[in-house]
């Protein structure tokens, strides 16, 4: 089967060269990118600033046009407005109309998808709940939103059409650790629903947590591509985990390892991540709701 | 051919030859380029539409009103939340301040001025607001990247362009709604106060006062009116009855001549249709044969003697006591006009072959022009003849290049002006004849008569016109002696017109100019105007109706029903105040046939303003697709006002004249100058043709005069909006379609 038709995203020799006023090449932002992202996977686009991540996203969305090469999205040429019906996009910052409030914003974007008034009436509150915007926040103008709230409403607008492909550009920027975790949980749940997610970030831990495959771009070129686990695996080190060992038993394991020829075997207690620790502390100090669920405080507003 | 024509036939041929003009056979090429220039706008339009359909068919098919409305709603909401409506109270305060500080002549002038201020302020506010909003919207969205979240949705770029237009059109409608409500309320309050003041004045006015009819009209009908008129027969095309004719005296069935005054006061204009094949001959010359009756009934007055030959050394005025000095031989000047009554061939370019021998010039190419042609024989009372020749050069360079009229005919108009003082010129049935002289195959001259007939072989009637003012009004000289007073005849030909009441209201508008003598002696006097109406069907003539008139202020009078019943009547108008020149056009006198609600009229005015603002929005959106917003603002203004500016520059139709005026003696530099000026003129004209015609948006013209705005006044701007607006929207879409919206 032609990958251009079957894959969620397919690019071949995709190149973007920015030109100066006289048409002379100025910067090669992306150079011969060949990429196939399968449907249903969470794919990470990694790279430092100026590596070509955002350029790739913009090309896939038709915000800019390639200098050479092809790109197709869900079987259609990139930038085709027809295919935009099935795409959700969260830009790196929430570029939304600041004079609208949260509900108005979602209703506006819903109308662009020709979603009926009745359907919007149901879908908008659900989405606002999903991204964690409480009742008073929904009625406030976006210009009064904090960065975290703006990311949340941005995410909501990206999901208003229940898309098959979601492009998230730096989704966790501006979010507190809880928001970051919720975002990651959401990405995982989207994957479970069979959606394709393209995550563009330079927060490597986030990508590591949720992505199936990643590519690393540098200076506009693809440097590496593959499964996250494969890429991160250190093949000459073996890790053995066990629970409830006493110090005596640990010493016996160390001696056994020495006998096996692993003279400098490191046997320590594993550490949790700072993110896990933070969430645990917050949850432990938050009163439980009646149903037993842990209430997560909404992101603080600027005011 | 008349006797004189035969006698001077030789002179004609030699005169033409003397010019040594060999017209270049450039007619076909010139007409092709002219035709291309004429249809430049259509060609551009066709290209834009084809491009739009070819490149945007998919988007056109996907067009969804819901999405357009959604995008429009956001733009509208943005405008409202940016507090654009806050400018309206400022405009209102401005209107109140200016109207309170102005010094109107009377109540009617006060309401006219206030209406004008209201609409002017509304127009300024709505145009500036929409200009800024629409110019900044798209560049700002690209700049702050909000556009990312729009173009990544299923909204096409066409829907974005249309949505923006709809949104700002809604904004301008909101501004106009607010301004409209205020204007209506403010005008009503003002009108109520002013009408009661008129009633008070009317109560104290003598019954014989000539302004009584006008005041009574306002007291009865109110100051806020929207009158509908029955006008004289439509004017504009000289070949048909123009609705207004100027004579020395009212034509009588018993008199074979129609008389006009000399002293450059009145003209006779004869239309001719020229066959194209005749103009295709490079050596065609046109020969006009004129038979004009003349009458010099009185000696010159002292003032006329002074005017005829002023003595610069005289310390006292010339006297005519004991000396009856009669005017000199009757003379005429002849000019050829185009369809719009502008000069095409000047007297200096035509030839008077009869008096060619009087020419003293040694220049072999010189010829006796027709600035002052003496009629032969020159008698105080009789019929004089003259021959006027248009040589091949002006025929080829001026007449053959005239654009044909809408019906495809190429028409010229011979204007004859009597120039001798105290002389009346009479034009009978065969006053003017035209023939063309061309060479046959063997090179011998051949005379071909050109009949003065139009469609269906019907004879084209002449027009008798008064001297034109700079605003193209026809001047009617004021004269206390009724027999010496020229008369303007307004021809009403309304089939089936019936008057509802015993008296029929008329409205009269004019512009009065006073000579310096009149100003010194009668500065405070109003201009007396006398009107009588003759029913052509019944022969009934109304008694003379006298009224006073002033510039730009309507005067109302009432005529008996019998004079106008049936709709086929002539209205004879004379100015009876010496030294006062009354400016007339066919629409200067009208029957007030009905009136409409002022609110509805105001609504129509606001609708025209709204169409103007939508045009501004479209141009602004178009400009903002490819330049930054400050440049878009400037460019929008250039597009909006470009045509008007070209019109204001005037038509440098005679670069040769300008070259002469500027003192170009060297023929090469003169040629370079005239060619450059000609090319520049053509470029400007072509550019102006593709720019919108703002003259079609006549917002205040009718409403401030209390006239009902016609459907035509609504359709004209709508057509500009639809044609120009649609093309610009397509262009905006095409530009945005391939625009990279990510900076």
Short mmCIF file of C-alpha atoms in Angstrom, two decimals, chain B residues 103-486:
data_model
loop_
_atom_site.label_atom_id
_atom_site.label_comp_id
_atom_site.label_asym_id
_atom_site.label_seq_id
_atom_site.Cartn_x
_atom_site.Cartn_y
_atom_site.Cartn_z
CA UNK B 103 -25.20 80.82 10.13
CA UNK B 104 -27.91 79.66 7.74
CA UNK B 105 -29.82 82.11 5.48
CA UNK B 106 -33.19 80.86 6.58
CA UNK B 107 -35.02 77.89 8.06
CA UNK B 108 -34.77 75.77 4.94
CA UNK B 109 -31.06 76.44 4.68
CA UNK B 110 -30.64 75.54 8.35
CA UNK B 111 -32.23 72.15 7.91
CA UNK B 112 -30.31 71.59 4.69
CA UNK B 113 -27.03 72.32 6.42
CA UNK B 114 -27.85 70.14 9.41
CA UNK B 115 -28.80 67.25 7.15
CA UNK B 116 -25.51 67.67 5.36
CA UNK B 117 -23.54 67.73 8.61
CA UNK B 118 -25.29 64.60 9.87
CA UNK B 119 -24.57 62.62 6.74
CA UNK B 120 -21.08 64.00 6.36
CA UNK B 121 -20.18 63.08 9.94
CA UNK B 122 -21.75 59.63 9.54
CA UNK B 123 -19.78 59.10 6.36
CA UNK B 124 -16.49 60.23 7.86
CA UNK B 125 -16.94 58.09 10.96
CA UNK B 126 -17.98 54.97 9.12
CA UNK B 127 -15.33 55.24 6.41
CA UNK B 128 -12.45 55.93 8.79
CA UNK B 129 -13.55 53.26 11.28
CA UNK B 130 -13.97 50.55 8.67
CA UNK B 131 -10.81 51.58 6.87
CA UNK B 132 -8.69 51.19 9.98
CA UNK B 133 -10.43 48.06 11.23
CA UNK B 134 -10.34 46.24 7.91
CA UNK B 135 -6.78 47.28 7.08
CA UNK B 136 -5.40 46.14 10.41
CA UNK B 137 -7.37 42.95 10.94
CA UNK B 138 -5.60 40.46 8.69
CA UNK B 139 -2.02 41.76 9.16
CA UNK B 140 -2.56 41.74 12.92
CA UNK B 141 -3.87 38.19 12.89
CA UNK B 142 -0.87 37.09 10.86
CA UNK B 143 1.42 39.02 13.16
CA UNK B 144 0.02 37.61 16.40
CA UNK B 145 -0.47 34.23 14.72
CA UNK B 146 -4.17 33.88 15.50
CA UNK B 147 -4.44 33.03 11.82
CA UNK B 148 -2.74 29.68 12.64
CA UNK B 149 -5.85 28.49 14.37
CA UNK B 150 -8.11 29.62 11.52
CA UNK B 151 -6.32 28.33 8.44
CA UNK B 152 -5.71 24.97 10.11
CA UNK B 153 -9.45 24.58 10.37
CA UNK B 154 -11.63 23.68 7.36
CA UNK B 155 -12.12 27.38 6.55
CA UNK B 156 -10.85 28.16 3.06
CA UNK B 157 -8.99 31.37 2.34
CA UNK B 158 -11.96 32.49 0.26
CA UNK B 159 -14.19 32.09 3.31
CA UNK B 160 -11.68 34.06 5.37
CA UNK B 161 -11.74 36.96 2.87
CA UNK B 162 -15.54 36.90 2.66
CA UNK B 163 -15.91 36.48 6.42
CA UNK B 164 -13.77 39.53 7.11
CA UNK B 165 -15.79 41.54 4.61
CA UNK B 166 -19.10 40.43 6.11
CA UNK B 167 -17.86 41.16 9.63
CA UNK B 168 -16.75 44.70 8.94
CA UNK B 169 -19.81 45.34 6.79
CA UNK B 170 -21.84 44.47 9.91
CA UNK B 171 -19.68 46.85 11.93
CA UNK B 172 -20.32 49.71 9.53
CA UNK B 173 -24.03 48.89 9.56
CA UNK B 174 -23.99 49.17 13.35
CA UNK B 175 -22.23 52.55 13.23
CA UNK B 176 -24.66 53.83 10.61
CA UNK B 177 -27.62 52.55 12.59
CA UNK B 178 -26.54 54.55 15.63
CA UNK B 179 -25.73 57.64 13.56
CA UNK B 180 -28.97 57.26 11.60
CA UNK B 181 -31.13 57.15 14.70
CA UNK B 182 -29.38 60.20 16.09
CA UNK B 183 -29.61 62.10 12.79
CA UNK B 184 -33.31 61.39 12.44
CA UNK B 185 -34.10 62.48 15.99
CA UNK B 186 -31.92 65.58 15.82
CA UNK B 187 -33.33 66.66 12.45
CA UNK B 188 -36.90 66.13 13.62
CA UNK B 189 -36.33 68.29 16.69
CA UNK B 190 -34.71 71.01 14.59
CA UNK B 191 -37.38 70.86 11.91
CA UNK B 192 -40.20 71.18 14.44
CA UNK B 193 -38.64 74.35 15.88
CA UNK B 194 -37.91 75.85 12.47
CA UNK B 195 -41.36 75.10 11.05
CA UNK B 196 -43.05 76.95 13.90
CA UNK B 197 -40.75 79.89 13.19
CA UNK B 198 -41.85 79.81 9.51
CA UNK B 199 -45.51 79.81 10.56
CA UNK B 200 -44.89 82.86 12.71
CA UNK B 201 -43.21 84.67 9.80
CA UNK B 202 -45.99 83.70 7.42
CA UNK B 203 -48.61 85.16 9.72
CA UNK B 204 -46.95 88.59 9.51
CA UNK B 205 -46.20 88.51 5.78
CA UNK B 206 -48.23 90.65 3.33
CA UNK B 207 -50.43 88.68 0.94
CA UNK B 208 -48.55 90.10 -2.05
CA UNK B 209 -45.13 88.98 -0.90
CA UNK B 210 -43.47 86.84 -3.56
CA UNK B 211 -41.89 84.45 -1.05
CA UNK B 212 -45.30 83.57 0.39
CA UNK B 213 -45.78 80.50 -1.80
CA UNK B 214 -42.43 79.08 -0.76
CA UNK B 215 -43.04 79.66 2.95
CA UNK B 216 -46.54 78.27 2.70
CA UNK B 217 -45.13 75.16 1.10
CA UNK B 218 -42.74 74.61 4.02
CA UNK B 219 -45.41 75.41 6.60
CA UNK B 220 -47.76 72.86 5.03
CA UNK B 221 -45.33 70.14 4.11
CA UNK B 222 -42.69 70.56 6.82
CA UNK B 223 -39.00 71.12 6.30
CA UNK B 224 -38.02 67.47 6.21
CA UNK B 225 -39.29 66.41 2.84
CA UNK B 226 -38.55 63.86 0.20
CA UNK B 227 -40.21 65.23 -2.90
CA UNK B 228 -40.78 63.35 -6.14
CA UNK B 229 -40.73 65.35 -9.33
CA UNK B 230 -42.04 65.30 -12.81
CA UNK B 231 -39.23 66.76 -14.86
CA UNK B 232 -39.06 68.24 -18.33
CA UNK B 233 -38.28 65.83 -21.15
CA UNK B 234 -34.95 64.14 -20.37
CA UNK B 235 -31.86 66.01 -21.46
CA UNK B 236 -28.26 65.11 -22.09
CA UNK B 237 -28.36 63.83 -25.63
CA UNK B 238 -28.59 66.69 -28.05
CA UNK B 239 -30.25 64.63 -30.72
CA UNK B 240 -33.48 64.41 -28.75
CA UNK B 241 -35.46 67.19 -27.11
CA UNK B 242 -33.25 68.32 -24.21
CA UNK B 243 -36.07 69.63 -22.07
CA UNK B 244 -34.73 73.17 -21.99
CA UNK B 245 -34.28 75.53 -24.91
CA UNK B 246 -33.14 79.13 -24.81
CA UNK B 247 -34.47 81.68 -27.24
CA UNK B 248 -34.54 85.40 -27.81
CA UNK B 249 -38.31 85.07 -27.90
CA UNK B 250 -40.82 82.26 -27.65
CA UNK B 251 -41.05 80.50 -31.05
CA UNK B 252 -44.34 81.06 -32.82
CA UNK B 253 -45.98 78.73 -35.28
CA UNK B 254 -46.40 81.64 -37.67
CA UNK B 255 -42.67 82.45 -37.65
CA UNK B 256 -40.45 80.12 -39.74
CA UNK B 257 -37.43 80.99 -37.61
CA UNK B 258 -36.39 80.30 -34.07
CA UNK B 259 -34.55 83.34 -32.79
CA UNK B 260 -31.58 83.54 -30.49
CA UNK B 261 -29.50 86.47 -29.31
CA UNK B 262 -26.01 87.35 -30.51
CA UNK B 263 -23.24 88.75 -28.33
CA UNK B 264 -22.21 85.14 -27.53
CA UNK B 265 -25.34 84.88 -25.43
CA UNK B 266 -27.01 81.92 -27.05
CA UNK B 267 -25.99 79.09 -29.36
CA UNK B 268 -27.71 76.89 -31.89
CA UNK B 269 -26.48 73.30 -31.87
CA UNK B 270 -27.10 70.96 -34.80
CA UNK B 271 -26.45 67.22 -34.48
CA UNK B 272 -25.12 65.05 -37.29
CA UNK B 273 -24.44 61.35 -37.58
CA UNK B 274 -21.30 60.63 -39.57
CA UNK B 275 -20.98 57.41 -41.57
CA UNK B 276 -17.80 55.55 -40.58
CA UNK B 277 -16.85 54.76 -44.20
CA UNK B 278 -16.68 58.47 -44.92
CA UNK B 279 -14.21 59.03 -42.10
CA UNK B 280 -12.07 56.17 -43.36
CA UNK B 281 -10.99 58.34 -46.34
CA UNK B 282 -7.82 60.20 -45.36
CA UNK B 283 -8.74 63.24 -47.46
CA UNK B 284 -12.32 63.71 -46.24
CA UNK B 285 -13.24 67.26 -45.42
CA UNK B 286 -16.60 68.39 -44.08
CA UNK B 287 -18.43 71.38 -45.51
CA UNK B 288 -21.18 73.10 -43.57
CA UNK B 289 -23.49 75.44 -45.44
CA UNK B 290 -25.29 77.90 -43.18
CA UNK B 291 -28.38 80.01 -43.96
CA UNK B 292 -29.16 82.20 -40.99
CA UNK B 293 -31.72 84.96 -40.72
CA UNK B 294 -30.59 88.08 -38.92
CA UNK B 295 -32.39 90.99 -37.33
CA UNK B 296 -30.83 94.10 -35.82
CA UNK B 297 -33.95 95.92 -34.62
CA UNK B 298 -32.34 98.66 -32.53
CA UNK B 299 -29.23 100.78 -32.32
CA UNK B 300 -26.54 99.93 -29.81
CA UNK B 301 -26.94 101.15 -26.27
CA UNK B 302 -24.24 103.18 -24.61
CA UNK B 303 -23.05 100.16 -22.70
CA UNK B 304 -22.93 98.06 -25.86
CA UNK B 305 -20.88 100.70 -27.65
CA UNK B 306 -18.45 100.67 -24.75
CA UNK B 307 -18.32 96.91 -24.82
CA UNK B 308 -17.82 96.79 -28.59
CA UNK B 309 -14.92 99.26 -28.75
CA UNK B 310 -13.75 100.44 -25.37
CA UNK B 311 -11.69 103.61 -25.51
CA UNK B 312 -8.84 103.25 -23.02
CA UNK B 313 -8.13 106.98 -23.07
CA UNK B 314 -11.73 108.04 -22.46
CA UNK B 315 -12.38 109.71 -19.13
CA UNK B 316 -16.12 109.87 -19.60
CA UNK B 317 -18.55 107.34 -20.92
CA UNK B 318 -19.37 107.29 -24.60
CA UNK B 319 -22.66 108.88 -25.51
CA UNK B 320 -25.22 107.83 -28.05
CA UNK B 321 -27.17 111.07 -27.80
CA UNK B 322 -28.12 112.16 -31.27
CA UNK B 323 -26.24 109.28 -32.85
CA UNK B 324 -27.97 106.02 -33.64
CA UNK B 325 -25.15 103.58 -34.01
CA UNK B 326 -26.27 100.26 -35.32
CA UNK B 327 -24.33 97.04 -34.87
CA UNK B 328 -21.86 95.89 -37.52
CA UNK B 329 -22.42 93.08 -40.02
CA UNK B 330 -23.78 89.92 -38.36
CA UNK B 331 -21.01 87.51 -37.56
CA UNK B 332 -20.94 84.02 -36.16
CA UNK B 333 -18.38 81.69 -34.57
CA UNK B 334 -18.54 77.96 -35.20
CA UNK B 335 -17.31 75.07 -33.05
CA UNK B 336 -17.70 71.31 -33.35
CA UNK B 337 -18.76 69.54 -30.18
CA UNK B 338 -18.76 65.91 -29.10
CA UNK B 339 -21.57 63.88 -27.54
CA UNK B 340 -20.96 65.49 -24.15
CA UNK B 341 -21.05 68.99 -25.64
CA UNK B 342 -17.32 69.58 -25.26
CA UNK B 343 -15.34 71.18 -28.10
CA UNK B 344 -13.74 68.69 -30.46
CA UNK B 345 -12.73 70.96 -33.31
CA UNK B 346 -12.12 74.59 -32.36
CA UNK B 347 -12.89 77.54 -34.64
CA UNK B 348 -9.16 77.98 -35.17
CA UNK B 349 -8.97 74.57 -36.83
CA UNK B 350 -11.79 75.22 -39.30
CA UNK B 351 -11.82 77.36 -42.38
CA UNK B 352 -13.95 80.15 -43.74
CA UNK B 353 -13.32 79.76 -47.51
CA UNK B 354 -15.66 82.61 -48.45
CA UNK B 355 -13.42 85.22 -46.88
CA UNK B 356 -10.16 83.44 -47.60
CA UNK B 357 -9.04 86.28 -49.84
CA UNK B 358 -9.12 88.71 -46.87
CA UNK B 359 -6.28 86.83 -45.27
CA UNK B 360 -3.17 88.97 -45.09
CA UNK B 361 -0.82 86.28 -43.86
CA UNK B 362 2.17 85.29 -45.99
CA UNK B 363 2.16 81.82 -44.46
CA UNK B 364 1.13 79.41 -47.25
CA UNK B 365 -0.46 77.06 -44.73
CA UNK B 366 -2.51 79.77 -43.00
CA UNK B 367 -6.23 79.89 -43.57
CA UNK B 368 -9.11 82.07 -42.48
CA UNK B 369 -10.53 80.43 -39.39
CA UNK B 370 -14.13 80.53 -38.22
CA UNK B 371 -13.71 82.59 -35.07
CA UNK B 372 -15.68 85.37 -36.69
CA UNK B 373 -17.42 84.51 -39.93
CA UNK B 374 -19.32 87.34 -41.62
CA UNK B 375 -22.67 86.28 -42.99
CA UNK B 376 -23.11 87.18 -46.66
CA UNK B 377 -24.91 89.31 -47.63
CA UNK B 378 -24.53 91.36 -44.45
CA UNK B 379 -27.89 93.00 -43.88
CA UNK B 380 -29.63 94.31 -40.77
CA UNK B 381 -32.65 92.21 -41.65
CA UNK B 382 -32.45 89.31 -44.05
CA UNK B 383 -30.90 85.92 -44.53
CA UNK B 384 -27.12 85.61 -44.57
CA UNK B 385 -25.05 82.68 -45.68
CA UNK B 386 -21.72 81.23 -44.67
CA UNK B 387 -19.61 78.19 -45.44
CA UNK B 388 -17.50 76.44 -42.88
CA UNK B 389 -15.00 73.76 -43.84
CA UNK B 390 -13.46 71.20 -41.54
CA UNK B 391 -10.20 70.24 -43.28
CA UNK B 392 -8.94 66.63 -43.44
CA UNK B 393 -6.48 67.02 -40.58
CA UNK B 394 -9.04 67.71 -37.81
CA UNK B 395 -11.42 65.24 -39.47
CA UNK B 396 -8.83 62.50 -39.14
CA UNK B 397 -7.18 63.55 -35.90
CA UNK B 398 -10.22 64.67 -33.95
CA UNK B 399 -13.50 63.50 -35.45
CA UNK B 400 -12.45 60.05 -36.66
CA UNK B 401 -11.03 59.33 -33.20
CA UNK B 402 -14.21 60.25 -31.37
CA UNK B 403 -15.55 57.27 -29.48
CA UNK B 404 -18.92 56.20 -30.87
CA UNK B 405 -22.02 56.77 -28.78
CA UNK B 406 -23.68 53.96 -26.83
CA UNK B 407 -25.75 53.05 -29.90
CA UNK B 408 -22.59 52.75 -32.03
CA UNK B 409 -23.21 56.00 -33.94
CA UNK B 410 -20.51 58.62 -34.31
CA UNK B 411 -22.09 62.01 -33.77
CA UNK B 412 -20.80 65.52 -33.97
CA UNK B 413 -22.60 68.72 -33.08
CA UNK B 414 -22.17 71.97 -34.90
CA UNK B 415 -22.44 74.89 -32.49
CA UNK B 416 -23.17 78.26 -34.07
CA UNK B 417 -22.80 81.29 -31.86
CA UNK B 418 -23.95 84.72 -32.97
CA UNK B 419 -21.29 87.14 -31.85
CA UNK B 420 -22.59 90.50 -33.01
CA UNK B 421 -24.14 92.79 -30.42
CA UNK B 422 -27.81 93.72 -30.50
CA UNK B 423 -28.45 91.13 -33.19
CA UNK B 424 -30.92 88.29 -33.28
CA UNK B 425 -30.15 85.21 -35.34
CA UNK B 426 -32.98 83.16 -36.78
CA UNK B 427 -32.71 79.49 -37.60
CA UNK B 428 -35.20 78.04 -40.04
CA UNK B 429 -35.82 74.57 -41.31
CA UNK B 430 -32.83 74.52 -43.66
CA UNK B 431 -30.46 76.64 -41.64
CA UNK B 432 -27.60 74.13 -41.69
CA UNK B 433 -26.54 71.62 -44.34
CA UNK B 434 -23.58 69.29 -44.31
CA UNK B 435 -21.70 67.59 -47.08
CA UNK B 436 -18.40 65.78 -47.26
CA UNK B 437 -15.76 66.27 -49.91
CA UNK B 438 -13.64 63.26 -50.80
CA UNK B 439 -11.53 62.33 -53.79
CA UNK B 440 -12.82 59.73 -56.20
CA UNK B 441 -10.66 56.98 -57.69
CA UNK B 442 -9.12 59.36 -60.19
CA UNK B 443 -8.39 61.98 -57.53
CA UNK B 444 -11.21 64.37 -58.47
CA UNK B 445 -13.11 65.98 -55.61
CA UNK B 446 -16.54 64.54 -54.98
CA UNK B 447 -19.26 66.12 -52.82
CA UNK B 448 -21.45 63.76 -50.75
CA UNK B 449 -24.40 65.29 -48.86
CA UNK B 450 -24.92 64.11 -45.27
CA UNK B 451 -28.54 64.41 -44.15
CA UNK B 452 -29.33 65.55 -40.60
CA UNK B 453 -31.34 62.46 -39.83
CA UNK B 454 -31.25 59.93 -37.04
CA UNK B 455 -32.89 56.56 -36.45
CA UNK B 456 -35.69 55.80 -38.91
CA UNK B 457 -34.75 58.71 -41.15
CA UNK B 458 -36.22 61.18 -38.66
CA UNK B 459 -34.71 64.63 -38.73
CA UNK B 460 -32.58 65.41 -35.69
CA UNK B 461 -33.84 68.64 -34.13
CA UNK B 462 -31.41 71.41 -33.19
CA UNK B 463 -30.91 72.62 -29.66
CA UNK B 464 -30.87 76.26 -28.63
CA UNK B 465 -28.71 76.82 -25.64
CA UNK B 466 -27.72 79.69 -23.39
CA UNK B 467 -24.11 80.61 -22.66
CA UNK B 468 -22.65 78.07 -20.24
CA UNK B 469 -21.27 78.90 -16.84
CA UNK B 470 -18.28 77.08 -15.36
CA UNK B 471 -20.74 74.67 -13.75
CA UNK B 472 -22.41 74.13 -17.13
CA UNK B 473 -25.57 75.99 -16.31
CA UNK B 474 -27.18 77.93 -19.13
CA UNK B 475 -27.31 81.64 -18.43
CA UNK B 476 -30.54 83.56 -18.90
CA UNK B 477 -29.97 87.30 -18.95
CA UNK B 478 -32.27 89.44 -16.80
CA UNK B 479 -34.09 92.22 -18.62
CA UNK B 480 -36.78 94.59 -17.36
CA UNK B 481 -38.10 95.12 -20.87
CA UNK B 482 -40.09 91.95 -21.47
CA UNK B 483 -39.68 92.09 -25.26
CA UNK B 484 -35.90 92.21 -24.88
CA UNK B 485 -35.74 89.50 -22.23
CA UNK B 486 -34.47 86.12 -23.43
#
